[in-house]
Every structure is written in structure tokens, then in C-alpha cells.
Amino acid sequence: MIQLIDSYNRHINYLRMSITDRCNLRCIYCMPKEGISLIGHDDILRYEELLRIAGIAVKKGITKIRLTGGEPLVRKGVVQFIAALAAMDGIKDLSMTTNGLLLAPAAQRLRNAGLKRLNISLDSLNPDKYTMITRGGDIKQIIAGIKSAQEAGFAPIKINVVVIRGVNDDEITAFARLSMEKNLQIRFIEYMPVGRENGWEQERFVSTGEIMQKVKTIGPLIELPSDNGSGPAQMYSIDGAQGKIGFISALSDHFCGTCNRLRLTPDGKLRTCLFSDAEVDLKSTIREGCNDDMLSDIINTAILSKPQKHHATEQVFKKCIRGMSAIGG
Ligand code: SAM
């Protein structure tokens, strides 16, 4: 089996492809209320370019692909794109991160196309607060999206919750209870300083340790072995629960030593670390007419430059320039 190994002996097998920087929400932790300046349509990778990169990456040893954005479901043709990816030999896991707004009418088609797993962002269970955090989202649409996804056979569905002090940290126990009642995997994510205009301040940051203490007030946490789909999340469940709870501690306990990821931005830049602004421009190389061997060599060089660890927590928390919606969370 072909394996991609970086300079620190990490096995790179996971590609996150952001297929658009467009989003139908403006979450307060992700972008400013006026939105971000968007990448020009001609500069967004076309589906055939995305498939070419994915095909080369899979031949090199990538086995997991996640589609993200922006909001991946706003891009026209995404279902056909998923079907083309799913037909590639070598992809064992094909998933998507979505805000769920457009999910209800699309869930069955996504499933039929070959999408295997879904992560849905839901940062509050309170309708008004949800609208405030997303700057306009209607929680009813997300709930309908989750229901349709369950009916379409997606299981378990992961719910991403970015915890922000003074915003939704009072809902940690409510989310934990939800994991008891429903077969959902609630993933508490530490608020990260990604992009310059995402409102991140040290005072807003809530560590996994603190989140866990709150969860434990409703019942003891049982540690679970991490499975193939849990990624960097430390997995637990509360005794008797139908679902699980994951903690993603990107800052308080960074998991760089086991990082297996590459990220492709919507404008075709390959990033080897979420927090590093170092990027390799695959789009220009493709559009200049390079052949697959050249593209493959460029990907190799990028992988060998993957940093040993991120520097977001050194001395002062350091923000990277590109925002999450333009990288792909
Ligand atoms: N639109 C989709 C969505 O809302 O899930 C996909 C893109 S979004 C950028 C991907 C993930 O990044 C979401 O789960 C979101 O919560 C997370 N995210 C965005 N900004 C973040 C931040 N500053 N800290 C932690 N997670 C963040």
C-alpha cells in the first residue's frame, strides 16, 4: 500500500477540500458581519480540477476526503461531484461538514451519491441565540436537516459546537444531555484564532478541561477508544447515553503530533497546517498546463514542508491571515 509520510514520520491520509468560500451564514466566530471579500468565480477550482487533484492525492495514499467550505451545499453540482469522488478507487471515507441549512432537501441525494458521513454545525439549541450566532440562521431548518440526514441513513451524525465564553458556554450541559437522548455525536470544539476578523479574544476561549468539568456535572464520563472517524477528538460517553461526546482541543492540547491532514482552499492552495499561512499554489500550476507527475511532485514537496506543530499558542495567541471560511474548517 502506498503511504504518504511527512518529515516528522506522520502518515498523511486525509484531505479536506474546501469547494467554495461562499456561505449562507455569517457565524460570529467565523467571519465579520459584512462577510469576507470573495474569491472571484474564475479563481475557484472547477470540479474537473478538484477531481484531478483528488485523483492524484488518492494515488499517493490519501484515503479520506472531507468536503467543506464556506458552505459546500451552496455550490451547484455538488451531488454529481460527490458521485464522481465516490467512484474513485481508494477513497475509503467521504464526508462533509455543513451548516445544515440546505440539508433537508438534499440529504437523500447526498447519501445516494456516496457521501458516507456528515458533520453539522450547531452552536446553540436556543432558536434566538442560534440566529444571533449565525447572524440570521433559522434553527428549524437545521433540525429538519438533521432529521432528513438520519432518515437518509447517515449515522452517527456529528454535531460541531464551537464553545465561546459568554455566548454559548451556558449550553454545554444541554448539549451533553442531547447526547444522552439521541444517537448524535456532540463535538465540543475549542474556539480557534483563525482569520483576523473572527472575534477571537483570549477571554472568550473556553478550554476542553473547563468544558469537561461542566459536562461531568450531569454524569461521569466514560472514555472511549478513538475510532477511524473520530479524528483528533477525544471520545467519551455518559453512562447510559445513546450518543457520544467528543472534545477537540486544538489549542489547549494540540494534536499536531498525529496530524494526518492536508487542506485545499477553494482557490487551489494546498495548506499543510490550518494555522500556517504557508500555501502551495496548485491552481496556477494546473492552469499553466503541468502534467500529473509534476503535480504529484509539488504535493510531495508541500507535504515535506508540513510544520512539526502549529504556533498559534506561542507567547500570545497568533492569528493566521486567511479566515476559516476561505480555508475550509
Ligand atoms: N459551512 C460549514 C459549516 O458551518 O459547518 C463548513 C465550513 S465551517 C468553516 C467548518 C467548521 O469550522 C464548522 O464546524 C465551524 O464550527 C468551524 N469553525 C469555524 N470557525 C471556527 C473557529 N474560529 N474556531 C473553531 N472552529 C471554527
XYZ file of C-alpha atoms and ligand atoms in Angstrom:
356
model
C 0.000 0.000 0.000
C 1.320 3.460 -0.900
C 1.763 5.763 2.076
C 2.430 9.463 2.314
C 4.870 10.150 5.123
C 5.977 13.660 6.076
C 9.299 14.834 7.529
C 8.148 14.013 11.074
C 7.053 10.498 10.210
C 3.367 11.322 10.245
C 1.152 9.298 7.936
C -0.803 11.760 5.786
C -4.026 10.168 4.563
C -6.679 12.875 4.934
C -7.535 15.687 2.511
C -10.044 18.391 3.371
C -11.273 20.091 0.237
C -12.980 23.433 0.578
C -15.089 23.669 -2.546
C -16.318 27.234 -2.056
C -15.698 30.249 0.153
C -19.379 31.278 -0.230
C -21.579 30.748 2.817
C -25.263 31.319 3.504
C -24.495 32.185 7.161
C -22.176 34.680 8.841
C -21.278 32.939 12.113
C -19.787 35.375 14.594
C -16.741 33.164 15.251
C -16.013 32.627 11.570
C -16.400 35.880 9.675
C -17.307 39.562 10.062
C -20.979 40.550 9.667
C -20.424 42.151 6.274
C -18.877 38.856 5.084
C -15.435 38.479 3.563
C -14.151 39.622 0.186
C -14.953 36.672 -2.001
C -12.635 34.812 -4.323
C -13.527 35.556 -7.987
C -15.519 32.802 -9.728
C -12.684 32.162 -12.204
C -10.273 31.658 -9.349
C -12.331 28.945 -7.678
C -11.177 25.476 -8.691
C -13.511 23.888 -11.211
C -14.893 20.430 -10.423
C -12.633 18.791 -13.020
C -9.624 20.436 -11.361
C -10.761 19.288 -7.919
C -11.222 15.756 -9.249
C -7.781 15.800 -10.829
C -6.155 16.838 -7.551
C -8.208 14.313 -5.597
C -7.281 11.558 -8.070
C -3.556 12.275 -7.712
C -3.827 12.568 -3.933
C -5.644 9.236 -3.701
C -2.999 7.529 -5.849
C -0.412 8.897 -3.428
C -2.142 7.414 -0.381
C -4.988 9.749 0.636
C -7.914 7.568 1.725
C -10.168 10.089 3.472
C -11.696 13.157 1.873
C -13.906 15.729 3.571
C -15.766 18.441 1.675
C -16.140 21.734 3.432
C -16.254 25.465 2.739
C -17.667 28.143 3.056
C -20.824 26.128 2.845
C -20.331 23.167 0.491
C -24.067 22.765 -0.163
C -24.340 26.214 -1.770
C -22.150 25.109 -4.668
C -24.172 23.926 -7.670
C -23.376 20.419 -8.860
C -22.044 19.198 -5.515
C -24.070 15.967 -5.638
C -22.584 14.959 -9.018
C -19.145 15.925 -7.745
C -19.611 13.633 -4.741
C -20.703 10.804 -7.027
C -17.507 11.250 -9.082
C -15.351 11.233 -5.939
C -17.166 8.219 -4.515
C -16.433 6.304 -7.717
C -12.659 6.742 -7.249
C -10.841 3.616 -6.174
C -9.025 4.151 -2.920
C -11.350 6.582 -1.126
C -12.484 4.778 1.999
C -14.136 7.680 3.738
C -16.020 10.550 2.103
C -17.567 13.106 4.429
C -18.851 16.665 4.563
C -19.019 19.472 7.097
C -22.123 21.616 6.605
C -24.183 24.178 8.455
C -27.201 22.044 7.537
C -29.364 24.893 6.199
C -29.805 23.266 2.783
C -29.577 19.704 4.027
C -33.237 18.664 4.355
C -33.993 18.524 0.624
C -30.512 17.214 -0.272
C -29.748 14.533 2.331
C -31.045 11.519 0.414
C -29.349 12.579 -2.827
C -26.058 13.095 -0.975
C -26.357 9.648 0.535
C -27.233 8.056 -2.813
C -24.250 9.803 -4.409
C -21.927 8.062 -1.966
C -21.383 10.522 0.871
C -20.657 8.450 3.976
C -20.590 10.829 6.912
C -21.879 14.255 7.935
C -20.740 16.817 10.492
C -23.322 19.513 11.107
C -22.519 22.791 12.852
C -24.997 23.733 15.565
C -23.702 26.105 18.221
C -26.872 26.732 20.195
C -30.093 24.869 20.963
C -31.873 28.118 21.647
C -33.557 29.463 18.472
C -32.868 33.145 19.200
C -29.290 32.541 20.198
C -28.763 30.355 17.144
C -29.980 33.227 14.962
C -27.663 35.608 16.803
C -24.574 33.366 16.453
C -25.201 32.633 12.781
C -26.440 36.177 12.084
C -29.732 35.126 10.603
C -29.992 31.313 10.574
C -33.264 29.574 11.427
C -32.699 26.626 13.763
C -35.832 24.886 12.434
C -34.085 24.360 9.106
C -31.090 22.725 10.790
C -33.277 20.455 12.895
C -35.120 19.442 9.713
C -31.744 18.860 8.043
C -30.552 16.591 10.871
C -33.812 14.624 10.732
C -33.588 14.156 6.953
C -29.969 13.090 7.252
C -30.919 10.465 9.845
C -33.760 9.232 7.637
C -31.350 9.034 4.713
C -29.167 6.679 6.744
C -26.331 8.912 7.922
C -25.194 7.589 11.300
C -23.822 8.662 13.578
C -24.235 12.323 12.764
C -21.692 14.592 14.386
C -22.749 17.944 15.755
C -19.955 20.555 15.867
C -20.259 23.041 18.731
C -17.684 25.844 18.967
C -17.742 26.901 22.622
C -17.428 30.649 23.247
C -17.427 32.185 26.698
C -20.366 34.495 27.290
C -22.109 33.216 24.156
C -22.944 29.503 24.444
C -20.855 28.166 27.338
C -24.091 28.120 29.354
C -25.405 25.415 26.976
C -22.626 22.859 27.474
C -24.767 20.685 29.749
C -27.778 20.979 27.411
C -25.665 19.675 24.534
C -24.297 16.891 26.740
C -27.880 15.892 27.637
C -28.709 15.787 23.947
C -26.013 13.112 23.555
C -27.865 11.071 26.179
C -31.222 11.274 24.441
C -30.188 10.994 20.784
C -27.727 8.947 18.800
C -25.683 12.033 17.982
C -22.011 12.657 18.488
C -21.667 16.072 20.119
C -18.232 17.517 19.429
C -17.154 20.423 21.589
C -14.550 22.419 19.662
C -12.215 24.961 21.235
C -12.645 28.414 19.723
C -9.637 28.980 17.457
C -7.915 32.208 16.387
C -8.285 31.575 12.675
C -8.524 34.639 10.438
C -8.198 38.198 11.621
C -11.865 39.036 11.893
C -13.475 36.193 13.778
C -13.873 37.994 17.101
C -11.400 35.716 18.866
C -10.159 37.009 22.210
C -8.385 35.100 24.941
C -11.260 35.898 27.349
C -13.732 34.185 25.002
C -11.698 30.998 24.875
C -13.001 28.005 26.885
C -10.599 25.088 27.242
C -11.577 21.452 26.883
C -10.704 20.986 30.575
C -13.323 23.540 31.564
C -15.920 22.162 29.137
C -15.351 18.663 30.507
C -15.869 19.822 34.089
C -19.283 21.181 33.108
C -20.224 18.001 31.247
C -19.279 15.913 34.289
C -21.880 17.722 36.374
C -24.573 15.671 34.642
C -22.827 12.304 34.883
C -19.453 10.571 34.874
C -17.690 10.442 31.522
C -16.577 7.081 30.205
C -13.548 7.302 27.931
C -13.962 5.518 24.595
C -11.278 4.270 22.251
C -10.861 6.610 19.291
C -12.139 5.083 16.070
C -11.227 5.767 12.476
C -13.807 8.535 12.127
C -13.126 10.380 15.372
C -10.001 12.183 14.105
C -8.387 14.359 16.746
C -11.438 14.222 19.041
C -11.038 12.567 22.441
C -14.171 10.453 22.694
C -16.392 9.837 25.730
C -19.943 8.942 26.601
C -22.112 9.480 29.625
C -23.279 6.240 31.219
C -26.485 5.058 29.519
C -26.288 7.599 26.714
C -27.374 6.829 23.157
C -24.792 9.151 21.687
C -21.206 10.177 22.347
C -19.266 13.294 23.212
C -16.037 14.386 21.550
C -13.634 17.108 22.653
C -11.419 18.827 20.112
C -8.617 20.658 21.877
C -6.831 22.401 19.040
C -5.254 24.929 21.399
C -5.093 23.537 24.934
C -3.684 20.185 23.898
C -2.706 20.401 20.284
C -2.703 17.164 18.331
C -0.033 18.146 15.809
C 1.997 15.008 16.556
C -0.712 12.876 14.987
C -1.963 15.363 12.387
C -2.712 13.462 9.177
C -4.270 16.324 7.196
C -3.838 18.419 4.130
C -6.211 21.232 3.234
C -7.087 22.503 -0.200
C -8.529 26.024 -0.307
C -11.289 26.932 -2.812
C -8.737 28.824 -4.925
C -6.479 25.817 -5.158
C -3.869 26.455 -2.476
C -2.608 23.455 -0.577
C -2.099 24.121 3.153
C -0.365 21.619 5.340
C -1.352 23.289 8.626
C -4.574 25.126 9.460
C -2.678 27.774 11.412
C 0.185 28.353 8.997
C -0.195 30.802 6.127
C 2.315 28.852 4.037
C 0.471 27.674 0.913
C 1.392 25.929 -2.317
C -0.449 27.159 -5.400
C -1.818 24.113 -7.238
C -4.320 26.086 -9.312
C -1.694 28.130 -11.173
C 0.405 25.035 -11.731
C -2.595 23.194 -13.186
C -3.658 26.106 -15.357
C -0.112 26.507 -16.678
C -0.516 23.013 -18.103
C 1.537 20.811 -15.779
C 1.265 17.064 -16.100
C 0.222 14.724 -13.292
C 3.810 13.806 -12.371
C 4.695 17.466 -11.874
C 1.588 17.997 -9.770
C 2.402 14.931 -7.725
C 5.963 16.213 -7.099
C 4.619 19.569 -5.945
C 2.291 17.826 -3.493
C 5.261 15.807 -2.191
C 7.304 18.944 -1.622
C 4.376 20.558 0.224
C 3.999 17.521 2.467
C 7.678 17.549 3.340
C 7.286 21.170 4.453
C 4.384 20.364 6.825
C 5.399 22.006 10.121
C 6.044 19.846 13.151
C 3.469 21.806 15.151
C 1.346 24.901 14.923
C 2.456 28.107 16.577
C -0.964 29.505 17.429
C -0.395 29.206 21.163
C 3.133 30.526 21.499
C 3.515 33.520 23.856
C 0.490 35.371 22.556
C -2.174 33.559 20.582
C -1.327 34.223 16.968
C -3.969 34.549 14.279
C -3.381 33.308 10.768
C -4.434 35.630 7.953
C -6.918 33.573 5.936
C -10.284 33.095 7.668
C -11.868 29.709 8.291
C -14.462 30.151 5.542
C -11.699 30.740 2.993
C -9.588 27.801 4.194
C -12.198 25.199 4.990
C -12.743 24.265 8.622
N -20.302 25.916 6.458
C -19.923 24.674 7.022
C -20.269 24.631 8.499
O -20.797 25.607 9.022
O -20.035 23.600 9.132
C -18.473 24.255 6.778
C -17.419 25.294 6.944
S -17.105 25.761 8.625
C -15.791 26.889 8.383
C -16.365 24.282 9.228
C -16.230 24.164 10.717
O -15.311 25.117 11.171
C -17.518 24.387 11.471
O -17.813 23.282 12.277
C -17.217 25.581 12.322
O -17.863 25.490 13.542
C -15.713 25.511 12.458
N -15.114 26.803 12.772
C -15.189 27.952 12.066
N -14.521 28.942 12.698
C -14.009 28.399 13.821
C -13.216 28.900 14.889
N -12.814 30.159 14.916
N -12.868 28.060 15.886
C -13.260 26.760 15.859
N -13.994 26.220 14.870
C -14.381 27.026 13.878
